[in-house]
């Protein structure tokens, strides 16, 4: 099963075997371009070239026989992407048998492995450009009025109606990291090496001055240049506070998808921020009534798309799933 996971910038290709093990994985940065009106859009020409190279790379030697293809991406882009990929399949060397190509919303795809692999109710936090909180076990009405109807709603996943609410996490994080990099004179991705202890989280929570970042919400340009950084002696201190305040904003989306009688005990975190120690530990500390697990696999969305394609590819039952879950503990080890 070939899966093209088409994010806003990062594009990922995975080839899964019958056991849903990734055989081949490649990643490529393909930035957005602009259309004739100057609006941002996918660079279809570059994506088509990448798709052709990816398919040819795994079928050219006759080693692999592709049985199904899925494209995972943003809802608004899927129709165009599926026309582009479908048209390329035959010319790119995937014409060695009937191949069904279809698309799936990337948020929906990220939910599928947990629906298949969990035997208890849960909430899923799919992180990346967006931080989407999803509740497959409550399709009732929303209890508070939204600021923006486009960021929340109900989506269909099979026979389920899944309540979701999302927050524009990735770019807000990155722009504030760039601001901190400039302030403290660091380069690269230093924040990826930073960890946080529970004692530090409790110290931030106990501080009576409240937020330092986003005191008046998220700025239009995302980077909070009004934050008083004189409080911080180190880059790590500033990053910890920024992430604490950013998680505080994310929790608005969490409160959207649960009601006051919510008894869900499990929360799964998947995507890029599942590997951010500061994010997952602060999130776990802020939701002490939940057992928080972070997925250590990097291909949860692609795996969900592959599961969706499995009946098209193989006449057999779905194999056992490995989700690479790591419990986030509310204590310092």
PDB file of N, CA, C and O in Angstrom, residues 67-95:
ATOM      1  N   UNK A  67      -0.648  -2.404  -4.544  1.00  0.00           N
ATOM      2  CA  UNK A  67      -2.022  -2.903  -4.640  1.00  0.00           C
ATOM      3  C   UNK A  67      -3.060  -1.815  -4.405  1.00  0.00           C
ATOM      4  O   UNK A  67      -4.219  -1.964  -4.790  1.00  0.00           O
ATOM      5  N   UNK A  68      -2.676  -0.736  -3.712  1.00  0.00           N
ATOM      6  CA  UNK A  68      -3.610   0.366  -3.448  1.00  0.00           C
ATOM      7  C   UNK A  68      -2.804   1.612  -3.113  1.00  0.00           C
ATOM      8  O   UNK A  68      -1.666   1.529  -2.639  1.00  0.00           O
ATOM      9  N   UNK A  69      -3.411   2.759  -3.349  1.00  0.00           N
ATOM     10  CA  UNK A  69      -2.767   4.054  -3.096  1.00  0.00           C
ATOM     11  C   UNK A  69      -3.746   4.946  -2.352  1.00  0.00           C
ATOM     12  O   UNK A  69      -4.938   4.987  -2.685  1.00  0.00           O
ATOM     13  N   UNK A  70      -3.250   5.637  -1.339  1.00  0.00           N
ATOM     14  CA  UNK A  70      -4.049   6.639  -0.642  1.00  0.00           C
ATOM     15  C   UNK A  70      -3.278   7.952  -0.590  1.00  0.00           C
ATOM     16  O   UNK A  70      -2.069   7.969  -0.390  1.00  0.00           O
ATOM     17  N   UNK A  71      -4.034   9.051  -0.760  1.00  0.00           N
ATOM     18  CA  UNK A  71      -3.476  10.392  -0.584  1.00  0.00           C
ATOM     19  C   UNK A  71      -4.118  10.987   0.655  1.00  0.00           C
ATOM     20  O   UNK A  71      -5.344  11.088   0.731  1.00  0.00           O
ATOM     21  N   UNK A  72      -3.310  11.352   1.634  1.00  0.00           N
ATOM     22  CA  UNK A  72      -3.807  12.005   2.848  1.00  0.00           C
ATOM     23  C   UNK A  72      -3.395  13.463   2.811  1.00  0.00           C
ATOM     24  O   UNK A  72      -2.238  13.788   2.557  1.00  0.00           O
ATOM     25  N   UNK A  73      -4.362  14.338   3.064  1.00  0.00           N
ATOM     26  CA  UNK A  73      -4.047  15.766   3.018  1.00  0.00           C
ATOM     27  C   UNK A  73      -5.204  16.591   3.551  1.00  0.00           C
ATOM     28  O   UNK A  73      -6.176  16.065   4.101  1.00  0.00           O
ATOM     29  N   UNK A  74      -5.096  17.899   3.391  1.00  0.00           N
ATOM     30  CA  UNK A  74      -6.149  18.807   3.823  1.00  0.00           C
ATOM     31  C   UNK A  74      -7.369  18.664   2.920  1.00  0.00           C
ATOM     32  O   UNK A  74      -7.233  18.465   1.706  1.00  0.00           O
ATOM     33  N   UNK A  75      -8.549  18.756   3.510  1.00  0.00           N
ATOM     34  CA  UNK A  75      -9.803  18.500   2.796  1.00  0.00           C
ATOM     35  C   UNK A  75      -9.921  19.313   1.514  1.00  0.00           C
ATOM     36  O   UNK A  75     -10.328  18.790   0.465  1.00  0.00           O
ATOM     37  N   UNK A  76      -9.544  20.589   1.575  1.00  0.00           N
ATOM     38  CA  UNK A  76      -9.744  21.456   0.427  1.00  0.00           C
ATOM     39  C   UNK A  76      -8.821  21.121  -0.743  1.00  0.00           C
ATOM     40  O   UNK A  76      -9.084  21.501  -1.882  1.00  0.00           O
ATOM     41  N   UNK A  77      -7.723  20.409  -0.461  1.00  0.00           N
ATOM     42  CA  UNK A  77      -6.756  20.098  -1.513  1.00  0.00           C
ATOM     43  C   UNK A  77      -6.958  18.718  -2.121  1.00  0.00           C
ATOM     44  O   UNK A  77      -6.410  18.425  -3.184  1.00  0.00           O
ATOM     45  N   UNK A  78      -7.727  17.858  -1.456  1.00  0.00           N
ATOM     46  CA  UNK A  78      -7.780  16.456  -1.852  1.00  0.00           C
ATOM     47  C   UNK A  78      -8.292  16.210  -3.269  1.00  0.00           C
ATOM     48  O   UNK A  78      -7.719  15.388  -3.993  1.00  0.00           O
ATOM     49  N   UNK A  79      -9.373  16.879  -3.729  1.00  0.00           N
ATOM     50  CA  UNK A  79      -9.859  16.585  -5.074  1.00  0.00           C
ATOM     51  C   UNK A  79      -8.801  16.811  -6.151  1.00  0.00           C
ATOM     52  O   UNK A  79      -8.631  15.986  -7.051  1.00  0.00           O
ATOM     53  N   UNK A  80      -8.075  17.904  -6.051  1.00  0.00           N
ATOM     54  CA  UNK A  80      -7.051  18.205  -7.053  1.00  0.00           C
ATOM     55  C   UNK A  80      -5.887  17.225  -6.945  1.00  0.00           C
ATOM     56  O   UNK A  80      -5.360  16.738  -7.944  1.00  0.00           O
ATOM     57  N   UNK A  81      -5.481  16.907  -5.716  1.00  0.00           N
ATOM     58  CA  UNK A  81      -4.351  16.006  -5.519  1.00  0.00           C
ATOM     59  C   UNK A  81      -4.665  14.607  -6.041  1.00  0.00           C
ATOM     60  O   UNK A  81      -3.818  13.955  -6.662  1.00  0.00           O
ATOM     61  N   UNK A  82      -5.949  14.121  -5.805  1.00  0.00           N
ATOM     62  CA  UNK A  82      -6.336  12.777  -6.262  1.00  0.00           C
ATOM     63  C   UNK A  82      -6.356  12.767  -7.807  1.00  0.00           C
ATOM     64  O   UNK A  82      -5.906  11.762  -8.411  1.00  0.00           O
ATOM     65  N   UNK A  83      -6.834  13.880  -8.474  1.00  0.00           N
ATOM     66  CA  UNK A  83      -6.755  13.895  -9.961  1.00  0.00           C
ATOM     67  C   UNK A  83      -5.310  13.789 -10.432  1.00  0.00           C
ATOM     68  O   UNK A  83      -4.972  13.064 -11.363  1.00  0.00           O
ATOM     69  N   UNK A  84      -4.404  14.526  -9.691  1.00  0.00           N
ATOM     70  CA  UNK A  84      -3.009  14.567 -10.116  1.00  0.00           C
ATOM     71  C   UNK A  84      -2.334  13.211  -9.935  1.00  0.00           C
ATOM     72  O   UNK A  84      -1.635  12.715 -10.832  1.00  0.00           O
ATOM     73  N   UNK A  85      -2.525  12.579  -8.728  1.00  0.00           N
ATOM     74  CA  UNK A  85      -1.849  11.312  -8.445  1.00  0.00           C
ATOM     75  C   UNK A  85      -2.416  10.183  -9.302  1.00  0.00           C
ATOM     76  O   UNK A  85      -1.662   9.364  -9.850  1.00  0.00           O
ATOM     77  N   UNK A  86      -3.735  10.120  -9.445  1.00  0.00           N
ATOM     78  CA  UNK A  86      -4.349   9.061 -10.252  1.00  0.00           C
ATOM     79  C   UNK A  86      -3.836   9.086 -11.678  1.00  0.00           C
ATOM     80  O   UNK A  86      -3.542   8.035 -12.276  1.00  0.00           O
ATOM     81  N   UNK A  87      -3.707  10.267 -12.230  1.00  0.00           N
ATOM     82  CA  UNK A  87      -3.254  10.397 -13.613  1.00  0.00           C
ATOM     83  C   UNK A  87      -1.817   9.942 -13.793  1.00  0.00           C
ATOM     84  O   UNK A  87      -1.427   9.474 -14.867  1.00  0.00           O
ATOM     85  N   UNK A  88      -1.045  10.042 -12.730  1.00  0.00           N
ATOM     86  CA  UNK A  88       0.365   9.685 -12.825  1.00  0.00           C
ATOM     87  C   UNK A  88       0.644   8.208 -12.624  1.00  0.00           C
ATOM     88  O   UNK A  88       1.690   7.706 -13.030  1.00  0.00           O
ATOM     89  N   UNK A  89      -0.274   7.484 -11.987  1.00  0.00           N
ATOM     90  CA  UNK A  89       0.018   6.117 -11.585  1.00  0.00           C
ATOM     91  C   UNK A  89       0.420   5.216 -12.754  1.00  0.00           C
ATOM     92  O   UNK A  89       1.395   4.476 -12.677  1.00  0.00           O
ATOM     93  N   UNK A  90      -0.344   5.270 -13.841  1.00  0.00           N
ATOM     94  CA  UNK A  90      -0.030   4.394 -14.973  1.00  0.00           C
ATOM     95  C   UNK A  90       1.299   4.772 -15.622  1.00  0.00           C
ATOM     96  O   UNK A  90       2.132   3.913 -15.909  1.00  0.00           O
ATOM     97  N   UNK A  91       1.506   6.069 -15.839  1.00  0.00           N
ATOM     98  CA  UNK A  91       2.728   6.493 -16.508  1.00  0.00           C
ATOM     99  C   UNK A  91       3.951   6.360 -15.619  1.00  0.00           C
ATOM    100  O   UNK A  91       5.069   6.317 -16.111  1.00  0.00           O
ATOM    101  N   UNK A  92       3.732   6.263 -14.300  1.00  0.00           N
ATOM    102  CA  UNK A  92       4.873   6.178 -13.390  1.00  0.00           C
ATOM    103  C   UNK A  92       5.264   4.744 -13.079  1.00  0.00           C
ATOM    104  O   UNK A  92       6.129   4.501 -12.251  1.00  0.00           O
ATOM    105  N   UNK A  93       4.619   3.768 -13.709  1.00  0.00           N
ATOM    106  CA  UNK A  93       5.055   2.397 -13.525  1.00  0.00           C
ATOM    107  C   UNK A  93       4.231   1.587 -12.556  1.00  0.00           C
ATOM    108  O   UNK A  93       4.629   0.492 -12.183  1.00  0.00           O
ATOM    109  N   UNK A  94       3.076   2.092 -12.148  1.00  0.00           N
ATOM    110  CA  UNK A  94       2.227   1.346 -11.223  1.00  0.00           C
ATOM    111  C   UNK A  94       1.074   0.677 -11.961  1.00  0.00           C
ATOM    112  O   UNK A  94      -0.002   0.503 -11.444  1.00  0.00           O
ATOM    113  N   UNK A  95       1.339   0.283 -13.219  1.00  0.00           N
ATOM    114  CA  UNK A  95       0.276  -0.294 -14.037  1.00  0.00           C
ATOM    115  C   UNK A  95       0.392  -1.812 -14.113  1.00  0.00           C
ATOM    116  O   UNK A  95      -0.017  -2.422 -15.094  1.00  0.00           O
TER     117      UNK A  95
END
